Short mmCIF file of C-alpha atoms in Angstrom, two decimals:
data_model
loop_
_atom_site.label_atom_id
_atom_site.label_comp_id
_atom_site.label_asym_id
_atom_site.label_seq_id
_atom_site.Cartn_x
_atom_site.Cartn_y
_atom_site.Cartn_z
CA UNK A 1 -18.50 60.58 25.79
CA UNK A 2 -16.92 57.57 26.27
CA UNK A 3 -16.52 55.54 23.19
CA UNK A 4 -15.37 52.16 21.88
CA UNK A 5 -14.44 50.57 18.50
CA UNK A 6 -14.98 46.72 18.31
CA UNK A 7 -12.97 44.52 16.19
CA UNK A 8 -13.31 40.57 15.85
CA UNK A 9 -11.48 37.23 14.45
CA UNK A 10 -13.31 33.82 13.98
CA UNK A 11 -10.79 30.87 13.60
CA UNK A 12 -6.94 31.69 13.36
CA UNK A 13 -6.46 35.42 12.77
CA UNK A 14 -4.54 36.39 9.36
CA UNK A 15 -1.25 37.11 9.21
CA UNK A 16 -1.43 40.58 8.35
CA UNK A 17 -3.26 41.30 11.69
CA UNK A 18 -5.15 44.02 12.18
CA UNK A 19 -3.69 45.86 8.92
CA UNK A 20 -5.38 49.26 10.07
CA UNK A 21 -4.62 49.98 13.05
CA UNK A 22 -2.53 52.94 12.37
CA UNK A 23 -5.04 54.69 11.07
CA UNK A 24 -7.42 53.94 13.59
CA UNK A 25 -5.04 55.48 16.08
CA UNK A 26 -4.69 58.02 14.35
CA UNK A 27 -8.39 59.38 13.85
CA UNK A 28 -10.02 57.89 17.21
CA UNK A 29 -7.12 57.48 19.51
CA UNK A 30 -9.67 58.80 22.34
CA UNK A 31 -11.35 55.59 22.01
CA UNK A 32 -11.05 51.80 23.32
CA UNK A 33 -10.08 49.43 21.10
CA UNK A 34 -11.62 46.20 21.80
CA UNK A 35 -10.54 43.00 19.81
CA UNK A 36 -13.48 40.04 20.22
CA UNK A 37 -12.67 36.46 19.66
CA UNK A 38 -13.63 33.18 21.54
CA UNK A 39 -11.11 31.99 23.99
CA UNK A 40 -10.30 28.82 22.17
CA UNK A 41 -9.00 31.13 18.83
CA UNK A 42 -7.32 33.62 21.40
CA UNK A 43 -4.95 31.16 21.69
CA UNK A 44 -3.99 31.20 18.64
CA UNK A 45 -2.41 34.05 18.35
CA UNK A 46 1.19 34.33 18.37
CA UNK A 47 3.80 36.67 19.88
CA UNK A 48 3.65 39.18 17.09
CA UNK A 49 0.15 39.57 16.99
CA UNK A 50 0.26 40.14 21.22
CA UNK A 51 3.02 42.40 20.82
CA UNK A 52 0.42 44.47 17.97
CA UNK A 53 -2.16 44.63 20.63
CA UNK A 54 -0.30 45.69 23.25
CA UNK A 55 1.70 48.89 21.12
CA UNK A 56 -1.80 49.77 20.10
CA UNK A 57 -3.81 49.06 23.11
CA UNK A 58 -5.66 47.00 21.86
CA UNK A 59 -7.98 44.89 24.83
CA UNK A 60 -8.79 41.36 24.12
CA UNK A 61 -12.26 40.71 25.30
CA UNK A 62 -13.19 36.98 25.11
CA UNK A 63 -16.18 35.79 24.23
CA UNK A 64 -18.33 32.33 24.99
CA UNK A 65 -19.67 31.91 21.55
CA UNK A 66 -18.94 32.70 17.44
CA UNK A 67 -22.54 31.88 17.05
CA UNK A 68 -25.98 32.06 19.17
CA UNK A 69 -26.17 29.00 21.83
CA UNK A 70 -28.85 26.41 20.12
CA UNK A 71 -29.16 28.46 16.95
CA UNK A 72 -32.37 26.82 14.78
CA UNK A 73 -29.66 27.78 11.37
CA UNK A 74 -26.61 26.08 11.89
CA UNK A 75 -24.83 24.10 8.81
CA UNK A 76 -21.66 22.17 9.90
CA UNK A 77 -19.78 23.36 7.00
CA UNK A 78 -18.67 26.28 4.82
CA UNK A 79 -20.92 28.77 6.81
CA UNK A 80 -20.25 32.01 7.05
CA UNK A 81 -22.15 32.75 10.52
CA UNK A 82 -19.53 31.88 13.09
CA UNK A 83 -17.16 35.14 11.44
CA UNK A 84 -20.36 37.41 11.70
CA UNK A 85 -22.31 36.32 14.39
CA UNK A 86 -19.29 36.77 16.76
CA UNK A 87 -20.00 40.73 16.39
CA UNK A 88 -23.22 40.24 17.92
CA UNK A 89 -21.46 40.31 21.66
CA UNK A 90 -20.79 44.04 20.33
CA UNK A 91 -24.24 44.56 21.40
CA UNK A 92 -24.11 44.29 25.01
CA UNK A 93 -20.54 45.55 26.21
CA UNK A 94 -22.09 48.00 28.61
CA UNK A 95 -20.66 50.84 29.99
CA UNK A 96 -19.87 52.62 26.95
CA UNK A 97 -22.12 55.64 25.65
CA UNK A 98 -21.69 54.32 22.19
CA UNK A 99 -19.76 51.47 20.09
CA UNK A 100 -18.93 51.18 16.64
CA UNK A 101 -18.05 47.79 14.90
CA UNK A 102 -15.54 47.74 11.79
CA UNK A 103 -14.37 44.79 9.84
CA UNK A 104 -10.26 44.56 10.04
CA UNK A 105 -9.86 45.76 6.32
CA UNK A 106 -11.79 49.17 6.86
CA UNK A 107 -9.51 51.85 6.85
CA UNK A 108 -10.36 55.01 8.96
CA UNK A 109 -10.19 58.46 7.19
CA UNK A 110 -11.56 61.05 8.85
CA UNK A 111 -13.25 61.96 12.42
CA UNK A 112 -15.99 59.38 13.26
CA UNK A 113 -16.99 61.05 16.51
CA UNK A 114 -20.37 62.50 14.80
CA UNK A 115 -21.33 59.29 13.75
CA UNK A 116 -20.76 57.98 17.49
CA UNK A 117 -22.83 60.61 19.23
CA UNK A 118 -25.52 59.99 16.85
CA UNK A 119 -25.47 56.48 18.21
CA UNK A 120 -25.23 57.22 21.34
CA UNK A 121 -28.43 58.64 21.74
CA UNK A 122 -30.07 55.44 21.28
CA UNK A 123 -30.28 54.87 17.72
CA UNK A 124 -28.64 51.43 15.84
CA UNK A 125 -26.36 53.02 13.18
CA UNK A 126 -25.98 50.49 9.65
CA UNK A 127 -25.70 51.37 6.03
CA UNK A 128 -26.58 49.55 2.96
CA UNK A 129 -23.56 47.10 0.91
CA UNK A 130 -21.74 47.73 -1.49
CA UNK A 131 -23.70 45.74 -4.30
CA UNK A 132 -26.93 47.16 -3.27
CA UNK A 133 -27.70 44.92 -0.38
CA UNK A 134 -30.41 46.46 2.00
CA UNK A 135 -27.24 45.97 4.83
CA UNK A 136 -23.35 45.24 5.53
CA UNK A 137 -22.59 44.19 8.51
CA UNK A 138 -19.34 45.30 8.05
CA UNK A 139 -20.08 48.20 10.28
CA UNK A 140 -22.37 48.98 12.82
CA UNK A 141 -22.43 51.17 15.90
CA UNK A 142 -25.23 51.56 18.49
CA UNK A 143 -25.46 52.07 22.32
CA UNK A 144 -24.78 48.87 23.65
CA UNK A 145 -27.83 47.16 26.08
CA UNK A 146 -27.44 43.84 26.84
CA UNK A 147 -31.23 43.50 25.55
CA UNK A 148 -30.28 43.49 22.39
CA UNK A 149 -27.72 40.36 22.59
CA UNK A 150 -30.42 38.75 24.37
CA UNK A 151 -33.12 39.52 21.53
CA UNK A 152 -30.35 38.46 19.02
CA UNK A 153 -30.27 35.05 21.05
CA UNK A 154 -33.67 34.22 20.72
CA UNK A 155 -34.27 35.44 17.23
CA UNK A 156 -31.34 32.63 16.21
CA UNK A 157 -33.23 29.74 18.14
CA UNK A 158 -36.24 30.75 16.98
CA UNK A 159 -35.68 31.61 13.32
CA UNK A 160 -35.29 29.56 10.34
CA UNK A 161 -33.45 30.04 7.30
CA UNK A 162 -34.04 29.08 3.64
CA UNK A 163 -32.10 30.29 0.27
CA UNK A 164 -35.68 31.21 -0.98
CA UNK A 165 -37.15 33.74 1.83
CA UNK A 166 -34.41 34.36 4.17
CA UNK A 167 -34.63 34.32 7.61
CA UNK A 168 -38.10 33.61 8.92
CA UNK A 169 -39.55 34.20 5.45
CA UNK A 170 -38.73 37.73 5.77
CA UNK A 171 -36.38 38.29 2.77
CA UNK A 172 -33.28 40.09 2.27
CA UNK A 173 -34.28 43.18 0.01
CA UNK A 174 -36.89 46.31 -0.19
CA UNK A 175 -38.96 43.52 -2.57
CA UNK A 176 -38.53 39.84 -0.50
CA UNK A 177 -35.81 38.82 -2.64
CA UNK A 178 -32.25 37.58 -1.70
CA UNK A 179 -28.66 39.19 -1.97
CA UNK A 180 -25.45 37.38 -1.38
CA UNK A 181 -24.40 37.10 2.08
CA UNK A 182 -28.43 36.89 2.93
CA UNK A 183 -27.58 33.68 5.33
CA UNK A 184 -24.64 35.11 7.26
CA UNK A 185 -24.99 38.38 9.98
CA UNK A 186 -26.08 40.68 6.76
CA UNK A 187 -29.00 39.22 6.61
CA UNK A 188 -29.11 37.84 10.30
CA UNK A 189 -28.69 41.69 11.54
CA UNK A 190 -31.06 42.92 8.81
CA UNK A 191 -34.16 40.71 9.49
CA UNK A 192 -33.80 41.43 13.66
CA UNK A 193 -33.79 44.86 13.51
CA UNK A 194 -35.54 46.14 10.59
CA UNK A 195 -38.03 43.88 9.43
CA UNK A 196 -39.65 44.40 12.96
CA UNK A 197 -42.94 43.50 11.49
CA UNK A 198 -41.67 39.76 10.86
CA UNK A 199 -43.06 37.58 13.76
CA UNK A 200 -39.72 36.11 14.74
CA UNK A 201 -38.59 39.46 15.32
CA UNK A 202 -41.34 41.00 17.05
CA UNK A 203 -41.51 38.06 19.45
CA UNK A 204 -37.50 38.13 19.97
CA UNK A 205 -37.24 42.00 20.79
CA UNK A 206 -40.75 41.43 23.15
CA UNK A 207 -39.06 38.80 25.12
CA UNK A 208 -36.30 41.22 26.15
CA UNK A 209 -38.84 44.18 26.90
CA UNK A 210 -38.05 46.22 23.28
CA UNK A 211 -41.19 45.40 21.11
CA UNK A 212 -42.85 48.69 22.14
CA UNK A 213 -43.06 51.04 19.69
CA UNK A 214 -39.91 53.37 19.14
CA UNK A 215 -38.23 50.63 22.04
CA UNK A 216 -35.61 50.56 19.17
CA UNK A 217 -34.79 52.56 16.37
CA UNK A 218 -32.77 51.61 13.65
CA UNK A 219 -31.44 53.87 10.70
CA UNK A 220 -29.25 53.97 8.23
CA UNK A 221 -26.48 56.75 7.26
CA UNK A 222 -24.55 57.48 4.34
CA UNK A 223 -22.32 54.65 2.96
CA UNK A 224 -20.33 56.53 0.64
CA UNK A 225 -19.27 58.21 4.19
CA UNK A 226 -19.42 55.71 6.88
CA UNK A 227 -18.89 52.50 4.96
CA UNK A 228 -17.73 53.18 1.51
CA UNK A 229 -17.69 50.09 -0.41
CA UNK A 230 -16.98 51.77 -3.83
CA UNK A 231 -18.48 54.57 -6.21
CA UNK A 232 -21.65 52.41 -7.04
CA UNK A 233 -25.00 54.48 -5.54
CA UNK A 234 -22.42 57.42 -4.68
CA UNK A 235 -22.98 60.43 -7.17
CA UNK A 236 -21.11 61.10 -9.85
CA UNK A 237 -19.41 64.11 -8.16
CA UNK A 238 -18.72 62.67 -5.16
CA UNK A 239 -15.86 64.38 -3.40
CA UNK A 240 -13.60 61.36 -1.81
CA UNK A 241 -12.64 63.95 0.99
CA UNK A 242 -15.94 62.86 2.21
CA UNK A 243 -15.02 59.53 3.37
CA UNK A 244 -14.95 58.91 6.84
CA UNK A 245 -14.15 55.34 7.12
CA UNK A 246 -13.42 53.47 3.86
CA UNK A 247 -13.96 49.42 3.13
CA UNK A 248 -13.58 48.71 -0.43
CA UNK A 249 -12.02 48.62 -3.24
CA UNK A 250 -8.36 47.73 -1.99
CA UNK A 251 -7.13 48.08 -5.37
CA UNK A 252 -7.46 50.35 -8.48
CA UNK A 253 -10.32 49.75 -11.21
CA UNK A 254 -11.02 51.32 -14.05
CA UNK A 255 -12.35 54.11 -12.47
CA UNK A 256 -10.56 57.14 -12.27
CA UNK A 257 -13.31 58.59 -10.00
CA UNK A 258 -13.17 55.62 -7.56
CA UNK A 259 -11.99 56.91 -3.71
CA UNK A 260 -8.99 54.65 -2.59
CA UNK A 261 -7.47 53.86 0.59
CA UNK A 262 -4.44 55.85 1.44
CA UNK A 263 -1.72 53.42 0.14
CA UNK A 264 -3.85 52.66 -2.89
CA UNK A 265 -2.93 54.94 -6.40
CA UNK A 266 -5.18 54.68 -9.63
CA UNK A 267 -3.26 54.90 -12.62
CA UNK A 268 -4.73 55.70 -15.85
CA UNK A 269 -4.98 54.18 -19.17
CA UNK A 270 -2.39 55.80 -21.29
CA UNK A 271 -3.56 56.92 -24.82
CA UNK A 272 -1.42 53.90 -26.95
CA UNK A 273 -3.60 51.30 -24.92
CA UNK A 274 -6.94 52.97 -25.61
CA UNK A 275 -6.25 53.00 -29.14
CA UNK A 276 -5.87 49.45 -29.10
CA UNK A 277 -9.20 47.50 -30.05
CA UNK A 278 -10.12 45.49 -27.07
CA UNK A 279 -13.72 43.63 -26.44
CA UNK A 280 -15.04 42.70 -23.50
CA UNK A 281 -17.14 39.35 -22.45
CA UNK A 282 -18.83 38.99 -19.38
CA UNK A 283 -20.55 35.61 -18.20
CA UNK A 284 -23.66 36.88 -15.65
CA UNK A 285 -26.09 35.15 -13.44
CA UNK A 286 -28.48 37.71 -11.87
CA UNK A 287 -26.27 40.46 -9.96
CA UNK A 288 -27.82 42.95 -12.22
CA UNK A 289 -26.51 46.38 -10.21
CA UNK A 290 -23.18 44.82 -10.26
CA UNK A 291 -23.25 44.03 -13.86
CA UNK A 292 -24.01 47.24 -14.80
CA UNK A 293 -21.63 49.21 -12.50
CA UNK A 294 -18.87 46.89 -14.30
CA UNK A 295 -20.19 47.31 -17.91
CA UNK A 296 -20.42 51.75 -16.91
CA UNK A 297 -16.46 51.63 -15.25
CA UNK A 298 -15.77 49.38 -18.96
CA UNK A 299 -17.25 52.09 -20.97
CA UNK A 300 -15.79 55.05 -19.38
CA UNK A 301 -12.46 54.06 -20.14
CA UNK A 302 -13.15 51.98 -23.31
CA UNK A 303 -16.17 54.09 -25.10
CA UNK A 304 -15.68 51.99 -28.84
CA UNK A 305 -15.08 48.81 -27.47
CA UNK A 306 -17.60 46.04 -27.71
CA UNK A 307 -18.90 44.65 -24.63
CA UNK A 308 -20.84 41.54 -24.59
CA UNK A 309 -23.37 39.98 -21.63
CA UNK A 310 -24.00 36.25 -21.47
CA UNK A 311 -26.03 34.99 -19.37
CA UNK A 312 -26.61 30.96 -18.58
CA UNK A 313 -29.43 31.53 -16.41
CA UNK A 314 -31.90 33.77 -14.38
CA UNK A 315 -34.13 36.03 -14.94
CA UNK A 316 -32.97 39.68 -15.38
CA UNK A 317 -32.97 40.54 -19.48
CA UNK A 318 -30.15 43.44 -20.23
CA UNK A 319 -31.27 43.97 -23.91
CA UNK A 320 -33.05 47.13 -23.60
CA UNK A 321 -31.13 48.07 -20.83
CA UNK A 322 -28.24 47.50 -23.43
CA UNK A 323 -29.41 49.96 -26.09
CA UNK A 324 -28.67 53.02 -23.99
CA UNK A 325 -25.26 54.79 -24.91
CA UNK A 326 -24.08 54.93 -21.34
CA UNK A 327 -24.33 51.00 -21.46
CA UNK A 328 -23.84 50.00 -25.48
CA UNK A 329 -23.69 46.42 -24.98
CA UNK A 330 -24.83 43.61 -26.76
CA UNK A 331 -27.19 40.97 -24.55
CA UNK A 332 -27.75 37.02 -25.54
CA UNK A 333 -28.90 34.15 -23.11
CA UNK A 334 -26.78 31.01 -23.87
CA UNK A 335 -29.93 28.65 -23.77
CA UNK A 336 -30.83 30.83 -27.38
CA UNK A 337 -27.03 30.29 -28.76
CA UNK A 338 -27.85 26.58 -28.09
CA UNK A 339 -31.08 26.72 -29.83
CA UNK A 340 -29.40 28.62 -32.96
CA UNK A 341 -26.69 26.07 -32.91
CA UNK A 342 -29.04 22.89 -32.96
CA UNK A 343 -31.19 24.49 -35.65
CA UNK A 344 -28.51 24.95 -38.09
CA UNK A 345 -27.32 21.47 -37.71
CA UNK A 346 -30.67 20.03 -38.78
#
């Protein structure tokens, strides 16, 4: 088949540009390499950067837009949507039998080609993020129909956003609740295509001829393979061979089971600083997978030490959750410390 792997930049490009590359080469060097931006930030990029491109041949492919021409969502400031939204061109660059998008800090390990032939035979390819999140839009491959742009288009002028219910009300999670990165392409990408029962979807994708039944078929695959965003929903044994393309962590934790990228080394606790007493406080606001995942890595490495969760806020209580030995940890809300604190003074 013929194949292509999309890469983008939003605003000035970093200066480590396009840190993977190698290793892209090396595991998919019988595909295109496409690098998106808008023509205004292609200008922006300097000599080196050219000179990166063209030893890796990479093709720049220009866009019109970062985000969605008269998009209903669109703060002036300090939104995320312009640096995820720009993927959405990915959609439509025709001519390919399948495409796969990465973000620039994925790191390829293995042969992706099953993954592409999957998506080439019509099916949109995602997997769930790394914190639980029903999506990352760090990665996505499909074949490419300029429909879908077109669906994506109208879904943005059409849909409205709010911190409570997402985008048209649909909610960023199996239960209508909202993860970070719900009002950038996450959640954007996430409502569109799989909460096709959502009116704003269902009247985007009919306007473009794919609201029929099986018209489009999204799925997800295995993150801990495709999209591995560390160990967290990955079992126990997993065997890091597995990994086919690898996003996060870029740096070692506490633990030793974690799969790094290939420059990346975990080095263990030695024995003198595990027999030093150390006790752990952590300051939470919702997040409870990630709290836990933290407060399991802790208490692998530290099984004796205390570990303490405050929380100033929300609504998830850890205190039974707490009492098992996997977790140990002691739970108080910092409205009750004030409470204690006022009582004793009278």
């Amino acid at each position: 088949g013929k194949y292509a792997l999309v890469f983008s930049y939003s605003g000035r490009p970093p200066q480590k540009f396009l840190p993977n590359i190698f290793h892209v080469w090396k595991h998919a060097k019988w595909a295109d390499f496409i690098l998106m931006m808008t023509e205004q930030d292609a200008k922006l990029l300097d000599k080196w950067q050219l000179r990166t491109m063209y030893l890796n041949d990479v093709k720049l492919r220009t866009v019109d837009w970062a985000v969605p021409p008269n998009m209903l969502h669109h703060p002036e400031k300090d939104w995320c949507g312009p640096q995820d939204l720009i993927r959405l061109h990915a959609l439509s660059l025709e001519g390919y039998d399948a495409v796969a998008y990465y973000d620039t800090d994925i790191e390829l390990q293995g042969d992706i080609t099953p993954m592409l032939r999957c998506a080439a035979t019509g099916r949109l390819l995602t997997t769930n993020g790394g914190v639980g999140e029903p999506m990352s839009v760090g990665f996505f491959a499909l074949r490419p129909d300029r429909r879908l742009l077109e669906a994506a288009i109208s879904f943005a002028q059409r849909a409205p956003f709010s911190e409570k219910t997402g985008w048209a009300g649909a909610g960023f999670a199996p239960s209508g609740g909202i993860f970070p990165g719900a009002e950038c392409g996450q959640g954007f990408f996430h409502t569109l295509f799989y909460k096709t029962a959502n009116n704003a979807s269902q009247l985007a994708l009919a306007d473009v001829g794919l609201g029929a039944p099986g018209a489009l078929v999204a799925s997800q695959i295995d993150r801990c393979i495709w999209n591995y965003q560390t160990s967290f929903q990955c079992s126990e044994d997993f065997d890091c061979s597995r990994v086919r393309a690898h996003h996060k962590p870029d740096h070692p934790g506490s633990n030793p089971k974690e799969c790094m990228k290939s420059h990346v080394r975990w080095y263990p606790v030695s024995t003198a600083q595990r027999s030093k007493t150390f006790g752990f406080w952590f300051p939470i606001f919702q997040q409870e997978a990630n709290v836990l995942r933290v407060v399991r890595q802790v208490r692998r490495n530290y099984p004796d030490s205390p570990i303490m969760l405050l929380t100033d806020g929300g609504q998830v209580d850890f205190t039974e959750v707490c009492k098992l030995p996997r977790y140990g940890c002691i739970f108080e809300r910092a409205a009750d410390r004030k409470s204690t604190r006022l009582n004793s003074s009278h």
